[in-house]
Amino acid sequence: MPHLKHDRIPRATISRLAIYVQELEGMEQQGVKVVSSEKLANACGVNPSQIRKDLAYFGEFGVRGVGYYVFELKEAIKQSLGLDKTWNVVLVGVGNLGRALLRHGVLRKRGFIIVGAFDCDPFKIGEEIAGLEVICSSKLPAKTNELYVEIGIITTPPERAQRAANYLLEAGIKGIVNFAPARINAPSNVSVEYVDFIHNLFSVAFNITQNQAKGLI
Amino acid sequence: MPHLKHDRIPRATISRLAIYVQELEGMEQQGVKVVSSEKLANACGVNPSQIRKDLAYFGEFGVRGVGYYVFELKEAIKQSLGLDKTWNVVLVGVGNLGRALLRHGVLRKRGFIIVGAFDCDPFKIGEEIAGLEVICSSKLPAKTNELYVEIGIITTPPERAQRAANYLLEAGIKGIVNFAPARINAPSNVSVEYVDFIHNLFSVAFNITQNQAKGLI
DNA sequence: GTGGCATAGTGAAATTTTTAACAATATCTT
DNA sequence: AAGATATTGTTAAAAATTTCACTATGCCAC
Ligand SMILES: NC(=O)c1ccc[n+]([C@@H]2O[C@H](COP(=O)([O-])OP(=O)(O)OC[C@H]3O[C@@H](n4cnc5c(N)ncnc54)[C@H](O)[C@@H]3O)[C@@H](O)[C@H]2O)c1
Ligand SMILES: NC(=O)c1ccc[n+]([C@@H]2O[C@H](COP(=O)([O-])OP(=O)(O)OC[C@H]3O[C@@H](n4cnc5c(N)ncnc54)[C@H](O)[C@@H]3O)[C@@H](O)[C@H]2O)c1
């Protein structure tokens, strides 16, 4: 755990750090060894000062007059975000989306290992997806105690999201990523993130309407 | 198109309006007719002033001393966001995620109709998914001119995202929702939104690490 | 080694966003 | 119909975030 120079870090900063990691990985693949805040900023579509400020929350990673060493910066950010370890994850709700997530390699690649998949549908229990047997969700608390699980992903229908969350909370989970479009209640020491791309579609629709009104289109 | 009292509206406001709509729909289903900014705020996990301020960008929808009529407010917000019409959408990249989106009803329910699905993989072309035939992506510009399409969804691998975007731009699309973890270049009058839930996982991982450091867990 | 150059780190300013406070006003009660 | 009450719309203050401007410093050429 790196020492933080400030105690509260803006949410937006965390989100941008994720983008920086992405771009740095791309640069690494292309053989780029060193990058300036300006170059990285262009790639990420942000302001160079923003990058320097974001990094300053965690420490000093650059070399004045030179820039940042791509590999080292990437590693430093990952460590700052707590991504220098792997995280065990369970998934609740093996439907369309749940399956896509289970099959998709990106989670594992990023250090999030799905170690359990749960559903309440008897037809799905016992089925094997991506090498993982679907287990009855009522067994979730017991099962997750066996494994060392810290994060839960909810991909049930929205009206079942709270129930799924309750299972996860009972299992002592410390963070939840909820894909169902419903607020869930959880103690304040449990981190809850909501994922809903409909918001992005709304945003695009709104922007198009705006642009049309302004005569830009 | 409602007249805007201010010209620039915070992105965060748009995102929250989407949440308000969600909660209002829930209330509507439960037969709630009237809601105050305080009640709605609780449901959405925001500050009541925030709601009133967000709404003020678009007009006056409430009744002093009473609150907001659930149905009317919902409709007013949807109209403000440009959701009082349906939007034709095409999807590029019919893989795991693309399929999940095609099969998922929520898009249609929200007024976003997928009218075309494109892929470059010969094995996928011709396949039918959710009543839609997968078409060769090189035919995208020609096909989308036939239909009246304004929004494109990209679900290709990241290294193909720009190519997919180019097809869409050539087809005269006005907004893009990109699920691939890669920045894309587009003219400034084309609205581009990025969807990447890995950021949310990063965020949860970071918060857990933080909470542990603070001794909250 | 010294000087010039490039670029990180940083404190201050500007901007944006959120929150609080309150004045305005519909409805309800009597 | 007047007054009490509740809650909006709005203005002002506070907080947070972003951007700017400048200082510090490591590297490279000579
Ligand atoms: N499919 C998508 O592309 C997509 C995109 C964004 C959001 N979502 C959201 O993700 C959620 C899932 O979508 P989907 O398309 O996969 O739906 P789905 O109906 O295919 O899958 C839901 C699964 O959850 C299971 N389930 C229900 N209650 C449960 C419980 N209490 N415990 C455990 N499992 C339970 C069901 O048996 C089912 O397998 C929904 O809330 C949806 O709005 C889906
Ligand atoms: N599966 C998920 O849960 C998930 C979640 C988040 C993000 N993503 C991202 O979404 C994208 C797709 O993920 P996936 O799991 O569906 O991958 P996938 O490999 O299953 O699907 C990609 C599809 O895109 C097609 N394609 C490639 N180049 C194309 C082109 N130029 N034009 C048209 N089609 C093209 C491929 O033929 C393939 O069918 C990736 O960028 C991934 O990182 C996926």
Coordinates of C-alpha atoms (C1' of nucleotides) and ligand atoms in Angstrom, one line a residue:
Chain A
M1 CA 0.0 0.0 0.0
P2 CA 1.6 3.3 -1.1
H3 CA 1.4 6.2 1.3
L4 CA -1.1 8.7 0.2
K5 CA -0.1 12.4 0.3
H6 CA -3.7 13.4 0.7
D7 CA -6.5 11.5 2.4
R8 CA -9.4 11.9 0.0
I9 CA -9.0 11.2 -3.6
P10 CA -11.6 12.3 -6.2
R11 CA -13.7 9.6 -7.7
A12 CA -13.0 11.1 -11.1
T13 CA -9.3 10.7 -10.5
I14 CA -9.7 7.0 -10.0
S15 CA -11.7 6.7 -13.1
R16 CA -9.0 8.6 -15.1
L17 CA -6.2 6.5 -13.6
A18 CA -7.9 3.5 -15.1
I19 CA -7.8 5.2 -18.5
Y20 CA -4.1 6.0 -18.0
V21 CA -3.4 2.4 -17.3
Q22 CA -5.2 1.4 -20.5
E23 CA -3.3 3.9 -22.7
L24 CA 0.0 3.0 -21.0
E25 CA -0.5 -0.6 -21.8
G26 CA -1.2 0.3 -25.4
M27 CA 2.0 2.3 -25.6
E28 CA 4.0 -0.5 -23.9
Q29 CA 2.8 -2.9 -26.6
Q30 CA 3.9 -0.4 -29.3
G31 CA 7.4 -0.3 -27.7
V32 CA 7.1 3.2 -26.3
K33 CA 9.4 3.5 -23.3
V34 CA 8.9 7.1 -22.1
V35 CA 6.0 9.4 -22.3
S36 CA 5.4 13.0 -21.2
S37 CA 2.3 14.1 -19.4
E38 CA 1.4 16.1 -22.5
K39 CA 1.6 13.0 -24.8
L40 CA -0.3 10.9 -22.4
A41 CA -2.9 13.6 -22.0
N42 CA -3.5 13.8 -25.7
A43 CA -4.0 10.0 -25.8
C44 CA -6.4 10.1 -23.0
G45 CA -8.3 13.2 -24.0
V46 CA -7.5 15.1 -20.8
N47 CA -5.4 18.1 -19.7
P48 CA -1.7 17.5 -18.9
S49 CA -1.9 19.2 -15.5
Q50 CA -4.8 16.9 -14.7
I51 CA -2.5 13.9 -15.2
R52 CA 0.3 15.4 -13.1
K53 CA -2.2 16.3 -10.4
D54 CA -3.9 12.9 -10.4
L55 CA -0.5 11.2 -10.0
A56 CA 0.6 13.6 -7.2
Y57 CA -2.1 12.1 -5.0
F58 CA 0.0 9.0 -4.9
G59 CA 3.6 10.1 -5.2
E60 CA 6.2 11.2 -7.6
F61 CA 6.6 8.8 -10.5
G62 CA 8.2 11.0 -13.2
V63 CA 11.6 12.4 -14.1
R64 CA 11.7 16.1 -14.7
G65 CA 12.8 17.1 -18.2
V66 CA 12.2 13.6 -19.4
G67 CA 8.7 12.3 -18.6
Y68 CA 7.4 9.0 -17.2
Y69 CA 8.8 5.6 -17.9
V70 CA 5.8 3.8 -19.4
F71 CA 6.2 0.5 -17.6
E72 CA 7.1 1.9 -14.3
L73 CA 4.2 4.4 -14.3
K74 CA 1.8 1.8 -15.3
E75 CA 3.0 -0.5 -12.4
A76 CA 2.9 2.4 -10.0
I77 CA -0.7 3.3 -10.8
K78 CA -1.8 -0.3 -10.6
Q79 CA -0.2 -0.6 -7.2
S80 CA -1.8 2.7 -6.1
L81 CA -5.2 1.3 -7.2
G82 CA -4.7 -2.0 -5.3
L83 CA -4.3 -3.9 -8.6
D84 CA -0.9 -5.4 -7.7
K85 CA -2.8 -8.4 -6.4
T86 CA -5.6 -10.6 -7.7
W87 CA -9.1 -10.2 -6.4
N88 CA -11.5 -13.1 -5.9
V89 CA -14.9 -12.3 -7.2
V90 CA -18.3 -14.1 -7.2
L91 CA -21.1 -13.4 -9.7
V92 CA -24.8 -13.6 -8.9
G93 CA -27.3 -14.1 -11.7
V94 CA -26.1 -16.2 -14.6
G95 CA -28.3 -14.8 -17.4
N96 CA -27.3 -13.2 -20.7
L97 CA -25.0 -10.6 -19.1
G98 CA -23.7 -12.9 -16.4
R99 CA -22.6 -15.4 -19.1
A100 CA -20.9 -12.8 -21.2
L101 CA -18.9 -11.7 -18.2
L102 CA -18.0 -15.2 -17.2
R103 CA -16.8 -16.0 -20.7
H104 CA -15.1 -12.7 -21.2
G105 CA -11.3 -12.9 -20.5
V106 CA -10.9 -9.3 -19.6
L107 CA -11.8 -9.7 -15.9
R108 CA -9.1 -12.4 -15.4
K109 CA -6.6 -10.4 -17.4
R110 CA -7.1 -7.5 -15.1
G111 CA -6.7 -9.6 -12.0
F112 CA -10.3 -10.2 -11.1
I113 CA -10.8 -14.0 -10.8
I114 CA -14.4 -15.2 -10.8
V115 CA -14.3 -18.1 -8.3
G116 CA -18.1 -18.6 -8.0
A117 CA -21.2 -18.3 -10.2
F118 CA -24.6 -18.3 -8.5
D119 CA -28.2 -18.5 -9.7
C120 CA -31.6 -19.4 -8.2
D121 CA -33.0 -21.0 -11.4
P122 CA -33.0 -24.8 -11.0
F123 CA -32.5 -25.2 -14.7
K124 CA -29.2 -23.3 -14.5
I125 CA -27.8 -24.8 -11.3
G126 CA -25.3 -27.5 -12.2
E127 CA -24.6 -26.1 -15.6
E128 CA -20.9 -25.4 -16.4
I129 CA -19.8 -22.1 -17.9
A130 CA -16.2 -21.1 -18.5
G131 CA -15.1 -24.0 -16.3
L132 CA -17.3 -22.9 -13.4
E133 CA -20.3 -24.8 -12.1
V134 CA -23.4 -22.7 -11.4
I135 CA -24.3 -23.0 -7.8
C136 CA -27.6 -22.4 -6.0
S137 CA -27.5 -18.8 -4.7
S138 CA -28.8 -19.8 -1.3
K139 CA -25.4 -21.6 -0.8
L140 CA -23.6 -18.4 -1.6
P141 CA -22.6 -17.3 2.0
A142 CA -21.4 -20.8 2.9
K143 CA -19.4 -21.2 -0.3
T144 CA -17.8 -17.8 -0.3
N145 CA -16.5 -18.4 3.2
E146 CA -14.6 -21.3 1.8
L147 CA -13.0 -19.2 -0.9
Y148 CA -11.5 -15.9 0.0
V149 CA -13.9 -13.5 -1.8
E150 CA -13.9 -9.8 -1.5
I151 CA -16.0 -8.6 -4.4
G152 CA -19.4 -9.5 -5.7
I153 CA -20.9 -8.8 -9.1
I154 CA -24.7 -8.6 -9.4
T155 CA -26.3 -9.5 -12.7
T156 CA -29.8 -10.4 -11.6
P157 CA -33.0 -8.6 -12.7
P158 CA -33.4 -5.3 -10.8
E159 CA -36.1 -6.5 -8.5
R160 CA -33.8 -9.3 -7.2
A161 CA -30.7 -7.0 -6.8
Q162 CA -31.3 -6.3 -3.1
R163 CA -31.7 -10.0 -2.4
A164 CA -28.5 -10.8 -4.2
A165 CA -26.8 -8.0 -2.3
N166 CA -28.0 -9.5 1.0
Y167 CA -26.5 -12.8 0.2
L168 CA -23.2 -11.1 -0.6
L169 CA -23.3 -9.0 2.5
E170 CA -24.0 -12.1 4.6
A171 CA -21.0 -13.6 3.0
G172 CA -18.9 -10.7 4.3
I173 CA -18.2 -9.2 0.9
K174 CA -16.4 -5.8 0.9
G175 CA -17.4 -4.4 -2.4
I176 CA -20.2 -4.8 -5.0
V177 CA -20.5 -4.0 -8.6
N178 CA -24.2 -3.9 -9.5
F179 CA -25.2 -4.2 -13.1
A180 CA -28.9 -4.3 -12.3
P181 CA -30.6 -0.9 -12.7
A182 CA -31.7 -0.6 -9.0
R183 CA -30.2 1.1 -6.0
I184 CA -29.2 -1.3 -3.2
N185 CA -28.7 -0.7 0.5
A186 CA -25.4 -1.7 2.1
P187 CA -23.4 -0.6 5.1
S188 CA -21.1 2.4 4.4
N189 CA -18.0 0.3 4.7
V190 CA -19.0 -1.7 1.7
S191 CA -18.1 -0.1 -1.5
V192 CA -21.0 -0.2 -4.1
E193 CA -20.6 0.7 -7.8
Y194 CA -23.4 0.9 -10.3
V195 CA -22.9 0.0 -13.9
D196 CA -25.6 1.1 -16.3
F197 CA -24.7 1.8 -19.9
I198 CA -28.3 3.0 -20.6
H199 CA -27.1 6.3 -19.1
N200 CA -24.5 6.5 -21.8
L201 CA -27.2 6.0 -24.5
F202 CA -29.3 8.7 -22.8
S203 CA -26.3 11.0 -22.8
V204 CA -25.7 10.4 -26.5
A205 CA -29.4 10.9 -27.3
F206 CA -29.3 14.1 -25.4
N207 CA -26.2 15.4 -27.0
I208 CA -27.5 14.7 -30.5
T209 CA -30.7 16.5 -29.7
Q210 CA -28.6 19.4 -28.4
N211 CA -26.4 19.5 -31.4
Q212 CA -29.4 19.5 -33.7
A213 CA -30.9 22.4 -31.8
K214 CA -27.7 24.3 -32.1
G215 CA -27.6 23.6 -35.8
L216 CA -24.3 21.7 -35.6
I217 CA -25.8 18.8 -37.5
Chain B
M1 CA -37.5 20.3 -27.9
P2 CA -37.9 22.1 -24.6
H3 CA -36.3 25.5 -24.3
L4 CA -33.3 25.4 -22.0
K5 CA -32.9 28.1 -19.4
H6 CA -29.2 27.7 -19.4
D7 CA -27.0 26.7 -22.4
R8 CA -24.6 24.2 -20.8
I9 CA -25.8 21.4 -18.8
P10 CA -23.4 19.4 -16.6
R11 CA -22.7 15.8 -17.8
A12 CA -23.4 14.7 -14.2
T13 CA -26.8 16.2 -14.4
I14 CA -27.7 14.1 -17.5
S15 CA -26.5 11.0 -15.7
R16 CA -28.6 11.7 -12.6
L17 CA -31.7 12.5 -14.7
A18 CA -31.4 8.9 -16.0
I19 CA -31.5 7.7 -12.5
Y20 CA -34.5 9.9 -11.6
V21 CA -36.3 8.4 -14.6
Q22 CA -35.5 4.9 -13.3
E23 CA -36.7 5.6 -9.8
L24 CA -39.8 7.4 -11.1
E25 CA -40.7 4.4 -13.2
G26 CA -40.4 2.2 -10.1
M27 CA -42.6 4.5 -8.1
E28 CA -45.2 4.7 -10.9
Q29 CA -45.4 0.9 -10.9
Q30 CA -46.0 1.0 -7.2
G31 CA -48.8 3.4 -7.7
V32 CA -47.1 6.4 -6.2
K33 CA -48.7 9.5 -7.7
V34 CA -46.8 12.4 -6.1
V35 CA -43.2 12.6 -4.8
S36 CA -41.3 15.4 -3.2
S37 CA -37.7 16.2 -4.1
E38 CA -36.7 14.9 -0.7
K39 CA -38.3 11.5 -1.2
L40 CA -37.0 11.2 -4.7
A41 CA -33.5 12.2 -3.4
N42 CA -33.5 9.5 -0.8
A43 CA -34.5 6.9 -3.4
C44 CA -31.7 8.1 -5.7
G45 CA -29.1 8.6 -3.1
V46 CA -28.6 12.3 -3.8
N47 CA -29.3 15.7 -2.2
P48 CA -32.8 17.2 -2.7
S49 CA -31.4 20.5 -3.8
Q50 CA -29.5 18.7 -6.4
I51 CA -32.7 17.3 -7.9
R52 CA -34.4 20.7 -7.9
K53 CA -31.3 22.3 -9.5
D54 CA -31.0 19.6 -12.1
L55 CA -34.7 20.0 -13.1
A56 CA -34.3 23.8 -13.1
Y57 CA -32.1 23.5 -16.2
F58 CA -35.1 22.4 -18.2
G59 CA -38.0 24.1 -16.7
E60 CA -40.5 24.0 -13.8
F61 CA -42.2 20.7 -13.3
G62 CA -43.3 20.8 -9.7
V63 CA -46.1 22.2 -7.6
R64 CA -45.0 24.2 -4.6
G65 CA -46.2 22.8 -1.3
V66 CA -47.1 19.5 -3.1
G67 CA -44.2 18.1 -5.0
Y68 CA -43.9 16.5 -8.4
Y69 CA -46.5 14.4 -10.1
V70 CA -44.6 11.2 -10.8
F71 CA -45.9 10.4 -14.3
E72 CA -45.6 14.0 -15.5
L73 CA -42.1 14.5 -14.1
K74 CA -40.9 11.3 -15.7
E75 CA -42.4 12.3 -19.1
A76 CA -40.9 15.8 -18.7
I77 CA -37.4 14.5 -18.0
K78 CA -37.6 12.0 -20.9
Q79 CA -38.7 14.8 -23.2
S80 CA -35.8 17.0 -22.0
L81 CA -33.4 14.2 -22.7
G82 CA -34.7 13.6 -26.2
L83 CA -36.3 10.3 -25.2
D84 CA -39.8 11.2 -26.3
K85 CA -38.9 9.5 -29.6
T86 CA -37.4 6.2 -30.6
W87 CA -33.8 6.1 -31.8
N88 CA -32.5 3.8 -34.5
V89 CA -29.3 2.1 -33.6
V90 CA -26.8 -0.1 -35.4
L91 CA -24.4 -2.4 -33.6
V92 CA -20.9 -3.3 -34.9
G93 CA -19.2 -6.5 -33.6
V94 CA -21.5 -9.4 -32.9
G95 CA -19.4 -11.2 -30.2
N96 CA -20.3 -12.2 -26.6
L97 CA -21.2 -8.7 -25.6
G98 CA -22.8 -7.7 -28.9
R99 CA -25.1 -10.8 -28.7
A100 CA -26.0 -10.0 -25.1
L101 CA -27.0 -6.5 -26.1
L102 CA -29.0 -7.7 -29.1
R103 CA -30.9 -10.2 -27.0
H104 CA -31.4 -7.9 -24.1
G105 CA -34.8 -6.2 -24.2
V106 CA -33.8 -3.1 -22.2
L107 CA -32.6 -1.1 -25.2
R108 CA -35.9 -1.5 -27.1
K109 CA -37.8 -0.8 -23.9
R110 CA -35.9 2.5 -23.6
G111 CA -36.6 3.5 -27.1
F112 CA -33.4 2.4 -28.7
I113 CA -34.2 0.1 -31.6
I114 CA -31.3 -1.9 -33.0
V115 CA -32.0 -2.0 -36.7
G116 CA -28.8 -3.5 -37.9
A117 CA -26.0 -5.8 -36.7
F118 CA -22.7 -5.9 -38.4
D119 CA -19.6 -8.1 -38.2
C120 CA -16.6 -8.9 -40.4
D121 CA -16.3 -12.6 -39.5
P122 CA -17.6 -14.7 -42.5
F123 CA -18.8 -17.3 -40.0
K124 CA -21.1 -14.8 -38.3
I125 CA -22.4 -13.1 -41.4
G126 CA -25.9 -14.4 -42.3
E127 CA -26.5 -15.7 -38.8
E128 CA -29.8 -14.5 -37.2
I129 CA -29.8 -13.1 -33.7
A130 CA -32.9 -11.7 -32.0
G131 CA -34.6 -11.5 -35.4
L132 CA -31.8 -9.6 -37.0
E133 CA -29.5 -10.9 -39.7
V134 CA -25.8 -10.2 -39.2
I135 CA -24.5 -8.2 -42.1
C136 CA -20.9 -7.8 -43.4
S137 CA -19.6 -4.6 -41.8
S138 CA -18.2 -3.3 -45.1
K139 CA -21.9 -2.9 -46.2
L140 CA -22.6 -0.7 -43.1
P141 CA -22.5 2.7 -44.8
A142 CA -24.8 1.6 -47.6
K143 CA -27.2 -0.2 -45.3
T144 CA -27.5 2.6 -42.7
N145 CA -28.4 5.1 -45.4
E146 CA -31.4 2.9 -46.2
L147 CA -32.6 2.9 -42.6
Y148 CA -32.6 6.2 -40.6
V149 CA -29.9 5.5 -38.1
E150 CA -28.5 8.1 -35.7
I151 CA -26.6 6.1 -33.1
G152 CA -23.9 3.4 -33.4
I153 CA -22.8 0.9 -30.8
I154 CA -19.3 -0.5 -31.0
T155 CA -18.6 -3.9 -29.5
T156 CA -15.6 -5.0 -31.5
P157 CA -12.2 -5.7 -30.0
P158 CA -10.4 -2.5 -29.0
E159 CA -7.9 -2.6 -31.9
R160 CA -10.8 -2.6 -34.3
A161 CA -12.8 0.1 -32.6
Q162 CA -11.5 3.0 -34.8
R163 CA -12.2 1.0 -38.0
A164 CA -15.8 0.4 -36.8
A165 CA -16.1 4.0 -35.9
N166 CA -14.9 5.0 -39.4
Y167 CA -17.7 2.9 -40.9
L168 CA -20.2 4.6 -38.6
L169 CA -18.9 8.1 -39.4
E170 CA -19.0 7.3 -43.1
A171 CA -22.6 6.3 -42.6
G172 CA -23.3 9.8 -41.2
I173 CA -24.0 8.6 -37.7
K174 CA -24.4 11.4 -35.1
G175 CA -23.5 9.6 -31.8
I176 CA -21.4 6.6 -30.8
V177 CA -21.4 4.4 -27.7
N178 CA -18.1 2.6 -27.6
F179 CA -17.8 -0.6 -25.4
A180 CA -14.3 -1.3 -26.6
P181 CA -11.6 -0.1 -24.2
A182 CA -10.0 2.3 -26.7
R183 CA -10.3 6.0 -27.5
I184 CA -11.7 6.8 -30.9
N185 CA -11.3 9.9 -33.0
A186 CA -14.4 11.5 -34.3
P187 CA -15.5 15.0 -35.4
S188 CA -16.6 17.2 -32.5
N189 CA -20.2 17.3 -33.6
V190 CA -20.4 13.5 -33.1
S191 CA -21.1 12.6 -29.5
V192 CA -18.9 9.7 -28.3
E193 CA -19.5 7.9 -25.0
Y194 CA -17.3 5.3 -23.5
V195 CA -18.6 2.3 -21.5
D196 CA -16.1 0.3 -19.5
F197 CA -17.2 -1.3 -16.4
I198 CA -13.6 -2.3 -15.6
H199 CA -13.3 1.2 -14.2
N200 CA -16.0 0.3 -11.7
L201 CA -14.2 -2.8 -10.6
F202 CA -11.0 -0.7 -10.3
S203 CA -12.9 1.7 -8.2
V204 CA -14.3 -1.0 -5.9
A205 CA -10.8 -2.5 -5.5
F206 CA -9.4 0.8 -4.7
N207 CA -12.1 1.6 -2.2
I208 CA -11.6 -1.7 -0.5
T209 CA -7.9 -1.2 -0.2
Q210 CA -8.6 2.3 1.2
N211 CA -11.1 1.0 3.7
Q212 CA -8.7 -1.6 4.9
A213 CA -6.0 0.9 5.3
K214 CA -8.3 3.1 7.3
G215 CA -9.2 0.1 9.5
L216 CA -12.8 0.2 8.5
I217 CA -12.8 -3.5 7.6
Chain C
dG1 C1' 31.6 20.5 -15.1
dT2 C1' 28.4 24.2 -16.9
dG3 C1' 24.6 25.9 -19.3
dG4 C1' 20.5 25.2 -21.8
dC5 C1' 16.4 22.6 -22.3
dA6 C1' 12.5 20.0 -21.3
dT7 C1' 9.2 18.6 -18.3
dA8 C1' 7.7 17.1 -13.7
dG9 C1' 5.7 18.7 -9.4
dT10 C1' 3.0 22.3 -7.0
dG11 C1' 0.5 26.3 -5.1
dA12 C1' -2.7 29.6 -6.6
dA13 C1' -6.5 31.0 -9.6
dA14 C1' -10.4 29.9 -12.2
dT15 C1' -14.2 27.1 -13.0
dT16 C1' -17.6 23.9 -12.0
dT17 C1' -20.5 21.5 -9.1
dT18 C1' -22.9 20.7 -4.9
dT19 C1' -25.2 22.2 -0.9
dA20 C1' -27.6 25.4 2.0
dA21 C1' -30.8 29.0 2.8
dC22 C1' -34.7 31.4 1.8
dA23 C1' -38.4 33.7 -0.7
dA24 C1' -42.4 32.5 -3.5
dT25 C1' -46.5 30.1 -4.0
dA26 C1' -49.9 26.3 -4.4
dT27 C1' -53.0 23.7 -1.4
dC28 C1' -55.5 22.8 2.7
dT29 C1' -57.9 24.0 7.0
dT30 C1' -61.1 26.4 9.4
Chain D
dA1 C1' -61.2 34.2 2.7
dA2 C1' -57.3 34.4 5.6
dG3 C1' -53.7 31.9 7.6
dA4 C1' -51.0 27.8 8.3
dT5 C1' -48.2 24.5 6.0
dA6 C1' -45.5 22.2 2.8
dT7 C1' -42.4 22.2 -0.8
dT8 C1' -40.8 24.3 -5.0
dG9 C1' -37.6 27.5 -7.6
dT10 C1' -33.8 30.3 -7.0
dT11 C1' -30.1 32.8 -5.2
dA12 C1' -26.0 32.7 -2.5
dA13 C1' -22.4 30.2 -0.3
dA14 C1' -19.4 26.4 0.1
dA15 C1' -16.9 22.7 -1.7
dA16 C1' -14.7 20.2 -5.1
dT17 C1' -12.3 19.9 -9.3
dT18 C1' -9.8 21.6 -13.1
dT19 C1' -6.6 24.6 -15.2
dC20 C1' -2.9 27.8 -15.1
dA21 C1' 1.5 29.5 -14.2
dC22 C1' 5.6 29.0 -12.2
dT23 C1' 9.4 26.7 -9.7
dA24 C1' 12.5 22.9 -9.3
dT25 C1' 15.3 19.5 -11.2
dG26 C1' 17.2 15.9 -14.0
dC27 C1' 19.4 15.1 -18.5
dC28 C1' 22.2 16.1 -22.5
dA29 C1' 25.4 18.6 -25.4
dC30 C1' 29.5 20.8 -25.4
Ligands
LIG1 N1 -27.9 -8.2 -21.1 C1 -27.4 -7.0 -21.1 O1 -26.8 -6.6 -22.1 C2 -27.5 -6.1 -19.9 C3 -27.0 -4.9 -20.1 C4 -27.0 -4.0 -19.0 C5 -27.7 -4.3 -17.9 N2 -28.3 -5.5 -17.8 C6 -28.9 -5.8 -16.5 O2 -28.3 -6.9 -16.0 C7 -29.2 -7.7 -15.4 C8 -29.3 -9.1 -16.0 O3 -29.6 -9.0 -17.4 P1 -29.7 -10.3 -18.2 O4 -30.0 -9.9 -19.6 O5 -28.5 -11.2 -18.0 O6 -31.0 -10.9 -17.6 P2 -31.4 -12.5 -17.5 O7 -32.8 -12.5 -17.2 O8 -30.9 -13.2 -18.7 O9 -30.6 -13.1 -16.3 C9 -30.9 -12.9 -14.9 C10 -30.5 -14.1 -14.2 O10 -30.6 -13.8 -12.8 C11 -31.1 -15.0 -12.1 N3 -31.7 -14.6 -10.8 C12 -32.8 -14.0 -10.6 N4 -33.0 -13.8 -9.3 C13 -31.9 -14.3 -8.7 C14 -31.5 -14.4 -7.3 N5 -32.2 -13.9 -6.3 N6 -30.3 -15.0 -7.1 C15 -29.5 -15.4 -8.1 N7 -29.9 -15.4 -9.4 C16 -31.0 -14.8 -9.7 C17 -32.1 -15.5 -13.1 O11 -32.3 -16.9 -12.9 C18 -31.3 -15.3 -14.4 O12 -30.5 -16.4 -14.8 C19 -30.6 -7.0 -15.5 O13 -30.8 -6.3 -14.3 C20 -30.4 -6.1 -16.6 O14 -31.2 -5.0 -16.5 C21 -28.2 -6.4 -18.8
LIG2 N1 -18.0 -9.5 -23.0 C1 -18.0 -8.6 -22.1 O1 -18.6 -8.8 -21.0 C2 -17.4 -7.3 -22.3 C3 -17.5 -6.4 -21.2 C4 -17.0 -5.1 -21.4 C5 -16.3 -4.8 -22.5 N2 -16.2 -5.7 -23.5 C6 -15.5 -5.2 -24.7 O2 -16.4 -5.3 -25.8 C7 -15.7 -5.7 -26.9 C8 -16.3 -7.0 -27.4 O3 -16.2 -8.0 -26.4 P1 -16.6 -9.5 -26.8 O4 -16.5 -10.3 -25.5 O5 -18.0 -9.4 -27.4 O6 -15.6 -9.9 -27.8 P2 -15.7 -11.0 -29.0 O7 -14.4 -11.3 -29.5 O8 -16.6 -12.1 -28.6 O9 -16.5 -10.2 -30.1 C9 -15.9 -9.2 -31.0 C10 -16.6 -9.3 -32.3 O10 -16.2 -8.2 -33.2 C11 -16.1 -8.7 -34.5 N3 -15.2 -7.7 -35.2 C12 -13.9 -7.6 -35.2 N4 -13.5 -6.7 -36.0 C13 -14.6 -6.1 -36.6 C14 -14.8 -5.1 -37.5 N5 -13.8 -4.4 -38.0 N6 -16.0 -4.8 -37.9 C15 -17.1 -5.6 -37.4 N7 -16.9 -6.6 -36.5 C16 -15.7 -6.8 -36.1 C17 -15.5 -10.1 -34.3 O11 -15.7 -10.8 -35.5 C18 -16.3 -10.5 -33.1 O12 -17.5 -11.1 -33.5 C19 -14.3 -5.8 -26.5 O13 -13.6 -4.7 -26.9 C20 -14.3 -6.0 -25.1 O14 -13.1 -5.5 -24.4 C21 -16.7 -6.9 -23.4

